[in-house]
Structures are given as structure tokens and as C-alpha cells.
Coordinates of C-alpha atoms in Angstrom, one line a residue:
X3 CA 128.9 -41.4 2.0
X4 CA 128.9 -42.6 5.6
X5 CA 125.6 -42.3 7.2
X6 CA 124.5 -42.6 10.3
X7 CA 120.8 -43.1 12.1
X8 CA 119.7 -40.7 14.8
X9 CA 119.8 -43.8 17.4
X10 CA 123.5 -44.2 16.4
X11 CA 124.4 -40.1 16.6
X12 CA 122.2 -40.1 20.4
X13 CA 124.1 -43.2 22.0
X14 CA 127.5 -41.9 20.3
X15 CA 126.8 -38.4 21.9
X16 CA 126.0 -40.1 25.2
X17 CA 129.4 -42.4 25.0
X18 CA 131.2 -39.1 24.4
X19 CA 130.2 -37.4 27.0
X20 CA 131.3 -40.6 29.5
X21 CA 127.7 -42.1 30.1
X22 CA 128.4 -45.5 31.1
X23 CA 124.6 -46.5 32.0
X24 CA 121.5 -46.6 30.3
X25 CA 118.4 -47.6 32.1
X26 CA 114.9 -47.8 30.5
X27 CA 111.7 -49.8 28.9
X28 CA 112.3 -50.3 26.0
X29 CA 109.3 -50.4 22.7
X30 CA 108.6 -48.4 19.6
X31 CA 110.4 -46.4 18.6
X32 CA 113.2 -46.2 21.0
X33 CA 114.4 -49.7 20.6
X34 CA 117.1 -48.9 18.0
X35 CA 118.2 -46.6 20.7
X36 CA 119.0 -49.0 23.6
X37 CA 120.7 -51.2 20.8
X38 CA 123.0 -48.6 19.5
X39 CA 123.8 -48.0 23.2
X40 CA 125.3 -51.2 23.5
X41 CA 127.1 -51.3 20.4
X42 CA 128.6 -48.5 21.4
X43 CA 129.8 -49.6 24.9
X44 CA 127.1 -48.5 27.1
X45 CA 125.5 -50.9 29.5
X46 CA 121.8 -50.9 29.2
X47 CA 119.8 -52.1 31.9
X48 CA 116.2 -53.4 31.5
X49 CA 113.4 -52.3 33.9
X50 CA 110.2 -53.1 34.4
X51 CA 108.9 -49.9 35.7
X52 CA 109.7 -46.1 33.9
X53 CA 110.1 -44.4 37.3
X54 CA 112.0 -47.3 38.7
X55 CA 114.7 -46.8 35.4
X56 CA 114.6 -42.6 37.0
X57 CA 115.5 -44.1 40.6
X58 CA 118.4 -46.4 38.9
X59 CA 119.5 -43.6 36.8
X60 CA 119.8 -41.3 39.6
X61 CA 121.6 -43.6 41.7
X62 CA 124.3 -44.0 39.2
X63 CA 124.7 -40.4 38.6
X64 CA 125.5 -39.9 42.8
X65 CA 127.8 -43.3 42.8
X66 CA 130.0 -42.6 39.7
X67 CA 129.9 -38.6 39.6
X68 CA 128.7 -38.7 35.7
X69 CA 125.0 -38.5 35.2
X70 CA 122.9 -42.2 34.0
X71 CA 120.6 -41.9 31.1
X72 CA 117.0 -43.2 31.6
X73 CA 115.7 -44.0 27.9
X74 CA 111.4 -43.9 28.2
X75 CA 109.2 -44.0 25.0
X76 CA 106.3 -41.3 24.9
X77 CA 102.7 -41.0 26.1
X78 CA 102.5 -43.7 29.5
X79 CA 106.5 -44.1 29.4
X80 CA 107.0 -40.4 30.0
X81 CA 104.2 -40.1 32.4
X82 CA 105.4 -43.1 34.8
X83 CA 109.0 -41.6 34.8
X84 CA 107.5 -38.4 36.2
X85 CA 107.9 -39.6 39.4
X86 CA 111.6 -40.2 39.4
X87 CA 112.6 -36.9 37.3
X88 CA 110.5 -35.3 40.4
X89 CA 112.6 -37.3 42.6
X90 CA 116.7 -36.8 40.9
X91 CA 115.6 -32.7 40.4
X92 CA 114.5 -32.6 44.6
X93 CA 116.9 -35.0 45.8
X94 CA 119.6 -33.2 43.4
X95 CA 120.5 -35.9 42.0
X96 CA 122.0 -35.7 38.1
X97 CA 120.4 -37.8 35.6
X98 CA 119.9 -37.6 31.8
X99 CA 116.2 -38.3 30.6
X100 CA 115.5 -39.0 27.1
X101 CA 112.3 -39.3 25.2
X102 CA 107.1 -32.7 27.2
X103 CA 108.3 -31.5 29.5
X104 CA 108.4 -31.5 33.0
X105 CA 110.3 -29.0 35.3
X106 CA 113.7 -29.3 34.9
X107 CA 117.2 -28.1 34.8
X108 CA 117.1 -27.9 31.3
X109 CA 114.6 -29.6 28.4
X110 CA 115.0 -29.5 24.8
X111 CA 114.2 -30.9 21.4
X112 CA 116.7 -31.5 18.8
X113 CA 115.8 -30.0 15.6
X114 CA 117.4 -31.6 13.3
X115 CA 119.9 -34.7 13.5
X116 CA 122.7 -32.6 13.2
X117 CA 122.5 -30.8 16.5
X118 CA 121.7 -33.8 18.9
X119 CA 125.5 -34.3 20.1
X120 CA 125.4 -30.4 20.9
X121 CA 121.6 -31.0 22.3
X122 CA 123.0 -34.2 25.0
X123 CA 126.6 -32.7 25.5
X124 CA 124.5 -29.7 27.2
X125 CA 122.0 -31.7 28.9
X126 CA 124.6 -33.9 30.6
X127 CA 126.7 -30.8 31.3
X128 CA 123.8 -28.7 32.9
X129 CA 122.8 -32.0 34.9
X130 CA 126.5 -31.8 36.5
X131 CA 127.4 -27.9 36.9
X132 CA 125.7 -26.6 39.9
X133 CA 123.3 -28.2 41.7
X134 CA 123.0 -31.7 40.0
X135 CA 119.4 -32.3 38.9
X136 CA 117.4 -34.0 35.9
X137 CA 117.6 -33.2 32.3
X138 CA 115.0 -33.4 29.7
X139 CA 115.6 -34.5 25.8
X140 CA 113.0 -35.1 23.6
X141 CA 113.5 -37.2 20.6
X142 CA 111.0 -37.2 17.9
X143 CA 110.2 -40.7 16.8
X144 CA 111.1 -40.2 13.5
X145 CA 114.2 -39.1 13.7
X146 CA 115.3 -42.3 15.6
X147 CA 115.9 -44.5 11.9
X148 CA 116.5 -41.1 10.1
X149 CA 119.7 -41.1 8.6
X150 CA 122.4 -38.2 8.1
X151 CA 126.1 -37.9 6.4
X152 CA 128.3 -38.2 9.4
X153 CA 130.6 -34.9 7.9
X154 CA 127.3 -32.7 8.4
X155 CA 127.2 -33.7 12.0
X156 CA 129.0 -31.1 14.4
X157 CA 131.6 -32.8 16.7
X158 CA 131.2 -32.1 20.3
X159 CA 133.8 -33.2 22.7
X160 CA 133.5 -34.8 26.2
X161 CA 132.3 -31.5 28.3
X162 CA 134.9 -30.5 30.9
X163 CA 134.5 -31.5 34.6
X164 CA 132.6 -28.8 36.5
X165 CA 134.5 -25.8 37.6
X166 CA 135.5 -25.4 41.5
X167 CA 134.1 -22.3 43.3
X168 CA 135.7 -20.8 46.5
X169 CA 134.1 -19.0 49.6
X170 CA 135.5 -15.2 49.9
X171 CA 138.2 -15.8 52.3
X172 CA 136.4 -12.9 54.4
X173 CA 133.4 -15.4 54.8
X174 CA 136.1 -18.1 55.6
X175 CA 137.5 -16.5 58.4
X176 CA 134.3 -14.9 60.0
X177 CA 133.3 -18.4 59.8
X178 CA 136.2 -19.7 62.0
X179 CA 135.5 -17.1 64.3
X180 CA 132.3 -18.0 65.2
X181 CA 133.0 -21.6 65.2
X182 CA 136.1 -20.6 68.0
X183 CA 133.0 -18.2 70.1
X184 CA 131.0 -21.5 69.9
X185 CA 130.6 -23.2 73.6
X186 CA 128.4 -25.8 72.1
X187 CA 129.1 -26.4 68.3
X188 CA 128.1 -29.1 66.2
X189 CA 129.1 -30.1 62.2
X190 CA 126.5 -31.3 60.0
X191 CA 127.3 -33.6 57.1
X192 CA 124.9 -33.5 54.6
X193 CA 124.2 -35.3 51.0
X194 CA 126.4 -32.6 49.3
X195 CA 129.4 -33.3 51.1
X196 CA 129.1 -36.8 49.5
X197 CA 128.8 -36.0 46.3
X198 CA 131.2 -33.1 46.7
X199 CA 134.1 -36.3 47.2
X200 CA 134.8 -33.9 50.3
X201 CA 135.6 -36.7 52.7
X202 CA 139.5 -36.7 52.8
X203 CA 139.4 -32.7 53.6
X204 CA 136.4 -33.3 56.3
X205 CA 138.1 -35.6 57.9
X206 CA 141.4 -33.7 58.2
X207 CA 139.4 -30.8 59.7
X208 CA 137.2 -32.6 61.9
X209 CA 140.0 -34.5 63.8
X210 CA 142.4 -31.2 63.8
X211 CA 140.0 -28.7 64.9
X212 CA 138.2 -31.8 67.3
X213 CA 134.5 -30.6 66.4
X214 CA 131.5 -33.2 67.0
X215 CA 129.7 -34.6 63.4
X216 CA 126.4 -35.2 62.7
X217 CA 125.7 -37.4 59.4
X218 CA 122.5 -36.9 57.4
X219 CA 120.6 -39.7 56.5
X220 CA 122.9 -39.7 53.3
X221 CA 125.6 -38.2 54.6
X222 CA 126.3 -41.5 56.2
X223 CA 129.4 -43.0 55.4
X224 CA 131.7 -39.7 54.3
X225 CA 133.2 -39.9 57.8
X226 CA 132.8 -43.8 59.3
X227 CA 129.7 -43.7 61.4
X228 CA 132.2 -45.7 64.3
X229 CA 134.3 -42.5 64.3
X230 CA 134.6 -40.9 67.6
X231 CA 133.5 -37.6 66.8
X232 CA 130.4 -39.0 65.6
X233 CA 127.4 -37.8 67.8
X234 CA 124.5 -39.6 65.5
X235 CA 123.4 -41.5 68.2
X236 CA 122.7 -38.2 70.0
X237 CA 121.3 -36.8 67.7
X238 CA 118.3 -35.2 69.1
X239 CA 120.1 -33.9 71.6
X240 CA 122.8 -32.5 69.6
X241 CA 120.6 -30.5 67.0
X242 CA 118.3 -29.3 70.4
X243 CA 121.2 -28.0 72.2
X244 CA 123.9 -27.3 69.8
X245 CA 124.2 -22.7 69.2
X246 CA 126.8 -22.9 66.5
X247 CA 125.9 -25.4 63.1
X248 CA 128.4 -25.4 60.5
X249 CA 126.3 -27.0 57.5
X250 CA 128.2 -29.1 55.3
X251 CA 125.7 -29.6 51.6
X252 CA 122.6 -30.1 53.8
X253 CA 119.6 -28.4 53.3
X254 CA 117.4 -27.0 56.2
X255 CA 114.2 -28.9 54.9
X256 CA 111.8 -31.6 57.1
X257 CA 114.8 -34.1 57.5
X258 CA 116.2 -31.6 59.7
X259 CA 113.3 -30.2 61.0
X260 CA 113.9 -26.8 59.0
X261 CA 116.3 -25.9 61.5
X262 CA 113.3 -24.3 63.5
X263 CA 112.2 -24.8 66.9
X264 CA 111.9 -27.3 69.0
X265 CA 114.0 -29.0 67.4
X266 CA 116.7 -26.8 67.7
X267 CA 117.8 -23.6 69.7
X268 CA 115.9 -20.8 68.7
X269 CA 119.2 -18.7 68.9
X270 CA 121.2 -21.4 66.9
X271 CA 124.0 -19.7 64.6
X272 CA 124.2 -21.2 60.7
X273 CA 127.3 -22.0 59.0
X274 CA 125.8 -22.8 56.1
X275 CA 128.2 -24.0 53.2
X276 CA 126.4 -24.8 49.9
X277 CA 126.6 -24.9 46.1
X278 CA 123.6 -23.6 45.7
X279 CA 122.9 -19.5 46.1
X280 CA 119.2 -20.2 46.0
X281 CA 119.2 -22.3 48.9
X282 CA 120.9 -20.1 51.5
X283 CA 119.1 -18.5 54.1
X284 CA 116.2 -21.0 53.3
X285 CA 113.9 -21.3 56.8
X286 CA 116.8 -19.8 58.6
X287 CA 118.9 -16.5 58.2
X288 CA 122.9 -17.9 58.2
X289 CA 125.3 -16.0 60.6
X290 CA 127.7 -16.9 57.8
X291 CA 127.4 -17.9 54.5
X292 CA 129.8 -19.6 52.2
X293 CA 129.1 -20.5 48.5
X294 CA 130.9 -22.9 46.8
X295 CA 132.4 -26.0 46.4
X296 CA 132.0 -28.4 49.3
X297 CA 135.4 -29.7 49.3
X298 CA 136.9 -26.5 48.6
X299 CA 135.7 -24.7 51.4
X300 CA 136.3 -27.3 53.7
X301 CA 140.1 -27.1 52.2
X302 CA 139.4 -23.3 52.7
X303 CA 138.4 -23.6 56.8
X304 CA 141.0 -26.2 57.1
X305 CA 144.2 -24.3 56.3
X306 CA 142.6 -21.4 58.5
X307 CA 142.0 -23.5 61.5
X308 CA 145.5 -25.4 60.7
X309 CA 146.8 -21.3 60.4
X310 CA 145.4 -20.8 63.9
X311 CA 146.2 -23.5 65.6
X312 CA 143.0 -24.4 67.3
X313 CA 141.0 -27.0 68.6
X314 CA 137.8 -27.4 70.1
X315 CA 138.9 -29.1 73.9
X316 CA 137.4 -32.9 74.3
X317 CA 136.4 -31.7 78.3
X318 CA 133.5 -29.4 77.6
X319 CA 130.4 -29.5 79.2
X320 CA 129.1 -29.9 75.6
X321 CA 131.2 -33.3 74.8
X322 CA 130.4 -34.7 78.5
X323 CA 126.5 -34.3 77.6
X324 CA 127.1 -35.6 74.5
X325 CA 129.0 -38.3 75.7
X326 CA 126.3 -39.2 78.4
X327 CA 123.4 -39.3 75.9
X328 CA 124.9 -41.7 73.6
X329 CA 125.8 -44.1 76.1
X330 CA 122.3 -43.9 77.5
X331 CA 120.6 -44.5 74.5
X332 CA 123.5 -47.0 73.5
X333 CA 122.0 -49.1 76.7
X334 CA 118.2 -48.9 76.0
X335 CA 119.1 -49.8 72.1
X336 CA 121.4 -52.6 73.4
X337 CA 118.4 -54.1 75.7
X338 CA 116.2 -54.2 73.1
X339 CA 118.4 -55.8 70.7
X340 CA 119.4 -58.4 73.0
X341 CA 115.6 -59.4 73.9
X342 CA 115.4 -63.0 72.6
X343 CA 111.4 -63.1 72.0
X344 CA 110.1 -64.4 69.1
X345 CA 108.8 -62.8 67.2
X346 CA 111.7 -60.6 67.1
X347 CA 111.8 -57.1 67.6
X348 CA 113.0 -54.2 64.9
X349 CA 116.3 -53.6 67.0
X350 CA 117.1 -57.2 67.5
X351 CA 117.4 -57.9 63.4
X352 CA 119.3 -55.3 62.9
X353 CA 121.6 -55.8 66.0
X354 CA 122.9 -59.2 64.6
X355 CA 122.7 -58.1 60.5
X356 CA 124.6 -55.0 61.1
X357 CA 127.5 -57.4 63.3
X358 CA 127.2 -59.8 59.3
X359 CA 127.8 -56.8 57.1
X360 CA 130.6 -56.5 55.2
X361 CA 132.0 -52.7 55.9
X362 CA 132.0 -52.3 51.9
X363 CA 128.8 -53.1 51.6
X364 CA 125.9 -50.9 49.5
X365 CA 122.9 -50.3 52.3
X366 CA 119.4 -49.5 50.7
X367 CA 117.1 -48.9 53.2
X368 CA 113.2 -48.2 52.1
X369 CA 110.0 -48.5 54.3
X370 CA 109.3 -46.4 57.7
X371 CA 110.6 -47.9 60.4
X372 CA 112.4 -49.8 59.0
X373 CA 114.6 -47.3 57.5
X374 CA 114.7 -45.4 60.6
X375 CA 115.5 -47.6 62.6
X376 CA 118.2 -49.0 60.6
X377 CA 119.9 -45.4 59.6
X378 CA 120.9 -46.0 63.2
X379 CA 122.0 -49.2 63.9
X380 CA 123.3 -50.6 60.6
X381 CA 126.8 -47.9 59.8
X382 CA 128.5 -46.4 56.8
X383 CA 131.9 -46.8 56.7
X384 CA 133.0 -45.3 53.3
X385 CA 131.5 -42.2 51.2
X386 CA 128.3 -42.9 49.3
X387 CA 127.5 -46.3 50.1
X388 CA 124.2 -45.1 51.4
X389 CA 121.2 -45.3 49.1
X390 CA 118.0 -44.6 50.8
X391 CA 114.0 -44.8 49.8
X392 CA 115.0 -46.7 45.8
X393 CA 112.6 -49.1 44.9
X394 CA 111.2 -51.8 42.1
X395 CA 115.0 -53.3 42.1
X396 CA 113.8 -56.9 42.5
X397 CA 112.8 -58.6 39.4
X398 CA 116.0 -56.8 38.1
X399 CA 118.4 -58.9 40.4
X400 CA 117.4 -62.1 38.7
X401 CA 117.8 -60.6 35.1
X402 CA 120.7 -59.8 35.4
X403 CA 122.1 -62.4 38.7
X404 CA 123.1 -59.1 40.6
X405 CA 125.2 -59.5 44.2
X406 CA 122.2 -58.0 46.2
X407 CA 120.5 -59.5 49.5
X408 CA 117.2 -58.4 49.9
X409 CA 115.9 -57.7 54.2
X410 CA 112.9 -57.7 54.4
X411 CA 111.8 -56.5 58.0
X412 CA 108.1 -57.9 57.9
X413 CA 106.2 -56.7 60.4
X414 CA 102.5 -57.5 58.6
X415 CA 101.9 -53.7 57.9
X416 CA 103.6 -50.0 57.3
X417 CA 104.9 -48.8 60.8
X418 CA 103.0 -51.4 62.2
X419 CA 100.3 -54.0 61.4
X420 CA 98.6 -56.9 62.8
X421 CA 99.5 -60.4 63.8
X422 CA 97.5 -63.5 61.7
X423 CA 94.7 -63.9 64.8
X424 CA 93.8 -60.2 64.9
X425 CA 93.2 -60.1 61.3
X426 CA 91.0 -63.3 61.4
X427 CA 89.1 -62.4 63.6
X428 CA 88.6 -58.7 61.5
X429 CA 87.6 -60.6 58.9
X430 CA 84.8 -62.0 60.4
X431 CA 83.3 -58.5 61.4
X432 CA 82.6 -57.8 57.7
X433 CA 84.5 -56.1 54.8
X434 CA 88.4 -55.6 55.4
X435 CA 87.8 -52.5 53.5
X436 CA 86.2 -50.9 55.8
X437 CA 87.5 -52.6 59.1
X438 CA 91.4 -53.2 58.5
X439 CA 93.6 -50.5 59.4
X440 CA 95.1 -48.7 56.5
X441 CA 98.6 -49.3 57.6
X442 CA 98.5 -52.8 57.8
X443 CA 99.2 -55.7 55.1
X444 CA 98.4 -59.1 54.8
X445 CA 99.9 -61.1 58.0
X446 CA 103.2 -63.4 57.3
X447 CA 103.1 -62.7 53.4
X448 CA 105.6 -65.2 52.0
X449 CA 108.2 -63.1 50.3
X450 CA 110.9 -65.5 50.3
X451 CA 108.7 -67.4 47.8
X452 CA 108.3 -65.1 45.4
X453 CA 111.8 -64.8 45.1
X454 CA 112.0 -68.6 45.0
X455 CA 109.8 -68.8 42.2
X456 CA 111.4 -66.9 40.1
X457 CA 114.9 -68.7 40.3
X458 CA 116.6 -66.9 43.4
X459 CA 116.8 -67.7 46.9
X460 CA 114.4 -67.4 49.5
X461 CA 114.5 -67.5 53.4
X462 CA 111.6 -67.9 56.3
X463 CA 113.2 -66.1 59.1
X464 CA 111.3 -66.2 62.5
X465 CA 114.7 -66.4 65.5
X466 CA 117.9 -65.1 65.4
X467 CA 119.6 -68.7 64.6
X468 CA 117.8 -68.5 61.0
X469 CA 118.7 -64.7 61.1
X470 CA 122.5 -65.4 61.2
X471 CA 122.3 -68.8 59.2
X472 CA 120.2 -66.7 56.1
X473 CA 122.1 -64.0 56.0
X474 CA 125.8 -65.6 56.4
X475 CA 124.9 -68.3 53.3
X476 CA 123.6 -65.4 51.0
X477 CA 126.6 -63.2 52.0
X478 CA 129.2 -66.5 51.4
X479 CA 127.3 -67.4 47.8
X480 CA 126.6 -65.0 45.2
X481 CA 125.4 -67.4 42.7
X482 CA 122.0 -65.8 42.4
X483 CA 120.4 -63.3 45.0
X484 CA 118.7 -64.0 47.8
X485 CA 115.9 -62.6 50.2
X486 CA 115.1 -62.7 53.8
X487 CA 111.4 -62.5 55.0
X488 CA 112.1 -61.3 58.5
X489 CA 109.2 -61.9 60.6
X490 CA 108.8 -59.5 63.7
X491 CA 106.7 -58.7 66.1
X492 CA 103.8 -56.7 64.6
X493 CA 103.6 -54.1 67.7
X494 CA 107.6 -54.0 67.3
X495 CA 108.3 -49.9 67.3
X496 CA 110.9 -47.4 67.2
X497 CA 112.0 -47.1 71.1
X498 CA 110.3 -43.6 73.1
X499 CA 111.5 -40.5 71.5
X500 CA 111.4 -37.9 74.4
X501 CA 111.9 -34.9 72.5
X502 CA 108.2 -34.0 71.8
X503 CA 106.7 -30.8 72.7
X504 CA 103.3 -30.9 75.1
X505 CA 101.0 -30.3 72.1
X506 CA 102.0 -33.6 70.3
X507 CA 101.3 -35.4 73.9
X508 CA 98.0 -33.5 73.4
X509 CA 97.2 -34.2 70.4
X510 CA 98.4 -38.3 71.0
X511 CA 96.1 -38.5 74.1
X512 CA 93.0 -37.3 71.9
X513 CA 93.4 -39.1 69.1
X514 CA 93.6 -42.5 71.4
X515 CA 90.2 -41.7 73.0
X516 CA 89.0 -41.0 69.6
X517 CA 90.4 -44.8 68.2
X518 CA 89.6 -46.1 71.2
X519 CA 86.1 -45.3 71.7
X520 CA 85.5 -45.8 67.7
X521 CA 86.8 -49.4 68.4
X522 CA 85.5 -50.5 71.6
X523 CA 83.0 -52.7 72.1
X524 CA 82.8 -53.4 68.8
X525 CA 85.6 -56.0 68.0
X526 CA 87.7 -58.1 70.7
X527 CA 90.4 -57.4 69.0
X528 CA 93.4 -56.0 70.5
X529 CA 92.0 -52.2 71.0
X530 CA 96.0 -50.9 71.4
X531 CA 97.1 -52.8 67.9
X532 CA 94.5 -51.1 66.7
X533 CA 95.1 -47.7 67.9
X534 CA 98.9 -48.0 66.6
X535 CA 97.6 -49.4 63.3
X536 CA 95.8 -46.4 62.9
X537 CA 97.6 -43.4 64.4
X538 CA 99.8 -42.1 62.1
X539 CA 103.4 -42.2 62.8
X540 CA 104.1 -38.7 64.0
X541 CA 101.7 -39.4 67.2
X542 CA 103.5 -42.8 67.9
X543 CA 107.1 -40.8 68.0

């Protein structure tokens, strides 16, 4: 009789159904699980924090198209992995979470041994079709060493890729006429057109039909952020002023301001192109709306505007105020880069890192300003190579000697903090607790030495020399990783964003005479520090 243990039957399953990656913390009884993973060809990857396996999992699934498993044991396990199945099912991203339940796409408990290759086939199935998001399995522990005959098992082949849903050619052509009546239109590239693989189609109809793009934070990359039709660096400008949208798999939530005003033109017309019925005509009625596959539909609007024959001219008023806004900001983002203070400013790093990069390079960007500021300086050049807000990575670069370089932008705090004097001398008022900004962090924190004392390669980075040096060695040697501690100036911010409406001014100039008279007087410390320490970042726009 050939037997076989539930931990055998749920990594076989997994391997069938072309997992490749397993990511979890490991313990009773789930350990026999991760083993029989890697005997049977999947890589397991060791974390050191359940939410952080959710984050790695979720990554994979948007990289390689086939959801990651994330293996967590019950109780505390399944509670700290919360976080990231919140995370994969908001940010659409498909995973595969095994070992009650929390929302998800789907959730289950195998009843018997017998039906767990039907059970994981439909969880990593239901993660794909659709919208991607996060599905649920729950293992009993006892069923992990349990053993079955292998003929009682049902077989359950590799589930088919997901099917490919048009837009109702109506929809497609009412779509291309509006985009034709448009005097000032504007294409939005959002997450879904990355993980629809729709960037040989959207670049096809973005240079024939000679439309400016707008990335999402990550929809960076589909089209090459140096492509001229790229308007990111006007991108205020372009969401304020543009009246036609066509929205490529981005949704109308806070990262594009909900597509409301003043952000953008109260009359604004919505292409809006998702996968995802639910989510059109969220926050803003479409003029047109076309469900489906992203890369279909932008096949679809391609062969109608390659049937037509047109092309949005390059000598509107639209391009030319376009054109005029990037360069201007262009120059004030140039003149800060170039400043050669030390401490360095936020534009100046990433000025000379982005000019080091390599252009196939993996950018993970996490941490306020920082993140920002460098969605706009440091550029995508290929399709989902953009990996935003992931954390609890580092101890893992060690384990397993991973090619990463780790920036760290330090300016002493979160948006902004204080420089070593200032918090000396707030030390001597009396308890930090109660006297230390809660954005700021302790000043100059050596970083690079944690990394060094744990085997990799650290870096003290105060001028742009030991900027370039750092980063050129740890890109030329990827014996073990390495890890720049970047220190800026403290005050260093993003530069003045001028689209703000005359209540935010209002509400900026009270708060400061609130800071300021709560400080004054009281301190000798640096009163504006203070007042930027403490305002959150909305005012300091």
C-alpha cells in the first residue's frame, strides 16, 4: 500500500498547481510541511516575522503571475499574518495562506485528507481568476502526520490559466470617441495594467494614437518612465487639468485622490477599464465603462484607433502646458539635487543613486518621504520591477546571501526629525516621552552596523563622494549584501507643492501658531524643527 502524510499530499497539491515559493515560520505542527515542500521542489524561504512571509508571498504572486504560499502555524502565527492577508486582498495581490478566518476570497478547511488537492487547486485558482487577492486554507494539526493510501486520493490537475474577458465592442468604440472629443486627455497606468502583462499592447497604442501617460505609483515601469509620452513629472498638473481619463487597472481610491475635486476637473470624463465590476463607478460615475481583461481591451482600443487612423497632434495647447510644467519642475528638482551641503538633501541622494542604478534593477521603496520623493526621481524601465511599502526583508538577505542593497535615507525621524544637538538639548528638559516629537528617531542611528554585525556590509554615508563610492562597490560585489546609512539633513523635505486649496493654507497657518506658542519660550530649540516634527505631513505639502 503506498501511503502518503497530509504534509506530503498539501506540498504535492501546491507543486501541482505551479507554486514555486513557500514563505513562512516554521514550528509545531507545520514543520513537516515546509520539509515536504522542499522535497518536492518548492523553495521555502524562512522569515522571521508571519506578516513579513504575507508581504514576500504577495510579492511573488505579482512578479511571477502564479500565486506564493505563506505557511503560518495557529494561534499568534495566524494572528501576525493578518496584517499581510489584509494587505495581498486590498492591494489585489494573489497569495495562497495556509494554516480562522479572516475575509477573503475564499477560506476553507479540508475535511478529510483526501480532498486537500481539490481544497489548494481551488484556493490557488480563486486567488488568480478575477481580481487577484488572498486565500485562506486551514489545516488541522493532526492531519499534518496522518497518513492516507495514495489510490483514495482524487487527482487534480494544474488549474487552467485564467480566462480572457473582452469589452463589448459598443463600449470600445464609444470609448474612442470620447478620447477623439478630448482637447485635453490623459492615460492612466495603473497596478492592473502590470499585472495584466499589458505593456507590449499599451505601448503600441500610446505611441500610435500619441496620448500623454501617467504611471501609478506601481504602474511604474510598464511603459519606461524616460518615455516621451510620460507626463509623471507633471503630474499634478495633468490629473488637475486633464477632462478626458482613460483608466488603465487603477482604482479611484486616496493615491489618486478619488478622482474628486481639487485634484481634478470637476467635469473630468472616466474611461475606466477594469477587471473588476465591483469597482466601477467607485467615487466617480465613468462616461464609459469597459470590463475586462487589461491587455485585451487595450488590444480592443488599439485595432479601433489603428481602424481610424487617428492620433492625438503633439502641438496642443494641452502638450505645450504639459511640456512647460515638466521642465519647470525638472529645474527646481535639478537645483536641489545639485546643492552640495552636507548634510545632504533628499533630492541630492537620489539624483546621483538613480544615475548608479542598473535599468534592471528591482526598486523597493518604504518610508514617507522617502518613497515619495523617490517614485519621482529614481525610474522604472521594465514592467513590475516596482515593489513599494514591503518590509522586514533584512535579516533575510543574510540567510540566504540575497543580491539586495539596502538605502537607507536617514533623516533622524519619519518625514522629518531632529539633528543630534536639538535632541540633547530636549533631553535635558525632562522625559523624551513627553517632549520629543513623535515623528522623530534617534539622531545618526548606526544602521550600517547592524548590518555589519551580522556578517554583511555596512556603509557611513555623509557627502556625495561616499554616496557614489558605497553604492558603486555594493553594486560591482554581490558577495553578501550591503547597506547604506544615508545621512541627510534632518529639515530635508519634499520641494513646495502648489496645488493646495486655501483651507489647507488655513489650516497650516493655525496649526503653526498652535506649535509655536506650545513651544516657545520653553525650549531654545529650533521652534521651526519643531513645528515640522510635529505637523503631520498633509500640512507640510
Amino acid at each position: 500500500m503506498d501511503e502518503v502524510t497530509g504534509a506530503q499530499l498539501i506540498a504535492e497539491s501546491l507543486k501541482t498547481q505551479k507554486v514555486e515559493y513557500m514563505f513562512g515560520i516554521v514550528g509545531v505542527p507545520v514543520i513537516e510541511v515546509a520539509m515536504a515542500a522542499q522535497a518536492a521542489g518548492i523553495k521555502y524561504v524562512g522569515m522571521r516575522n508571519e506578516q513579513a512571509a504575507c508581504y514576500a508571498a504577495s510579492a511573488i504572486g505579482y512578479l511571477t503571475g502564479r500565486p506564493g504560499a505563506c505557511l503560518v502555524v495557529s494561534g499568534p502565527g495566524l494572528i501576525h499574518a493578518l496584517g499581510g492577508m489584509a494587505n495581498a486582498n486590498m492591494n489585489c495581490w494573489k497569495r495562497q495562506e495556509l494554516f480562522r478566518s479572516f475575509p477573503s476570497k475564499f477560506s476553507a478547511r479540508p475535511s478529510s485528507l483526501e480532498v486537500i488537492p481539490s481544497v489548494v487547486e481551488k484556493a490557488v485558482r480563486t486567488s488568480m481568476y478575477g481580481r487577484p487577492g488572498a486565500c485562506y486554507v486551514d489545516i488541522a494539526g493532526d492531519m499534518v502526520n496522518a497518513r492516507v493510501d495514495r489510490s483514495k486520493v482524487r487527482v487534480v490537475s494544474c488549474c487552467p490559466t485564467p480566462p480572457v474577458s473582452l469589452a463589448d465592442h459598443r463600449a470600445i468604440a464609444e470609448a474612442i470617441s470620447v478620447l477623439k472629443a478630448a482637447k485635453r486627455p490623459l492615460v492612466i497606468i495603473g497596478k492592473g495594467a502590470a499585472y495584466g502583462r499589458a505593456e507590449t499592447a499599451l505601448k503600441e497604442l500610446v505611441e500610435m494614437s500619441g496620448l500623454p501617460f501617467l504611471p501609478t505609483p506601481m504602474g511604474k515601469g510598464v511603459l519606461p518612465d524616460d518615455h516621451p509620452k510620460c507626463v509623471a513629472a507633471a503630474r499634478s498638473r495633468a490629473l488637475l487639468q486633464a477632462d478626458v481619463v482613460l483608466l488603465l487597472g487603477a482604482r479611484l481610491n486616496w493615491i489618486l485622490h478619488f478622482g474628486l475635486p481639487p485634484r481634478f476637473d470637476p467635469d473630468v470624463k472616466i474611461i475606466q477599464v477594469d477587471l473588476c465590476a465591483e469597482e466601477i463607478g467607485n467615487n466617480v460615475k465613468p462616461a464609459v465603462a469597459l470590463l475586462g481583461d487589461i491587455n485585451a481591451i487595450v488590444t480592443q482600443l488599439l485595432e479601433g484607433v489603428r481602424k481610424d487612423g487617428w492620433k492625438y497632434p503633439s502641438d496642443t495647447e494641452w502638450w505645450s502646458t504639459l511640456s512647460d510644467k515638466i521642465a519647470a519642475n525638472a529645474k527646481i528638482s535639478k537645483a536641489l539635487a545639485l546643492q552640495s551641503a552636507v548634510p545632504m538633501n533628499y533630492y541630492t541622494v537620489f539624483h546621483h543613486v538613480s544615475q548608479l542604478l542598473p535599468h534592471d534593477c528591482i526598486i523597493v521603496s518604504e518610508g514617507a518621504n522617502t518613497m515619495d520623493i523617490g517614485r519621482t526621481m529614481l525610474n522604472n524601465y521594465l514592467p513590475r520591477h516596482r515593489q513599494d511599502s514591503l518590509k522586514h526583508f533584512s535579516i533575510l538577505l543574510l540567510l540566504y546571501n540575497l543580491p539586495v542593497v539596502i538605502i537607507v535615507v536617514n533623516n533622524n525621524g519619519i518625514y522629518s526629525g531632529v539633528d543630534p544637538d536639538t535632541w540633547k538639548t530636549m533631553a535635558k528638559m525632562g522625559d523624551l516621552t513627553s517632549i520629543a516629537p513623535p515623528v522623530t528617531l534617534l539622531p545618526e542611528a548606526r544602521y550600517d552596523e547592524v548590518m555589519t554585525a551580522f556578517g554583511g556590509r555596512g556603509f557611513l554615508v555623509r557627502t556625495v563622494e561616499e554616496l557614489r563610492s558605497a553604492l558603486q562597490l555594493s553594486l560591482s560585489d554581490w558577495e553578501r549584501p550591503s547597506l547604506l546609512n544615508v545621512l541627510i539633513d534632518p529639515s530635508s523635505d519634499r520641494k513646495q507643492q502648489v496645488t493646495v486649496t486655501s483651507q489647507e493654507y488655513m489650516c497650516v497657518e493655525s496649526y503653526e501658531r498652535i506649535h509655536w506658542s506650545h513651544l516657545n519660550g520653553s525650549s531654545g530649540c529650533n521652534d521651526r524643527i519643531l513645528w515640522k516634527c510635529h505637523a503631520p505631513w498633509w500640512l507640510r505639502m
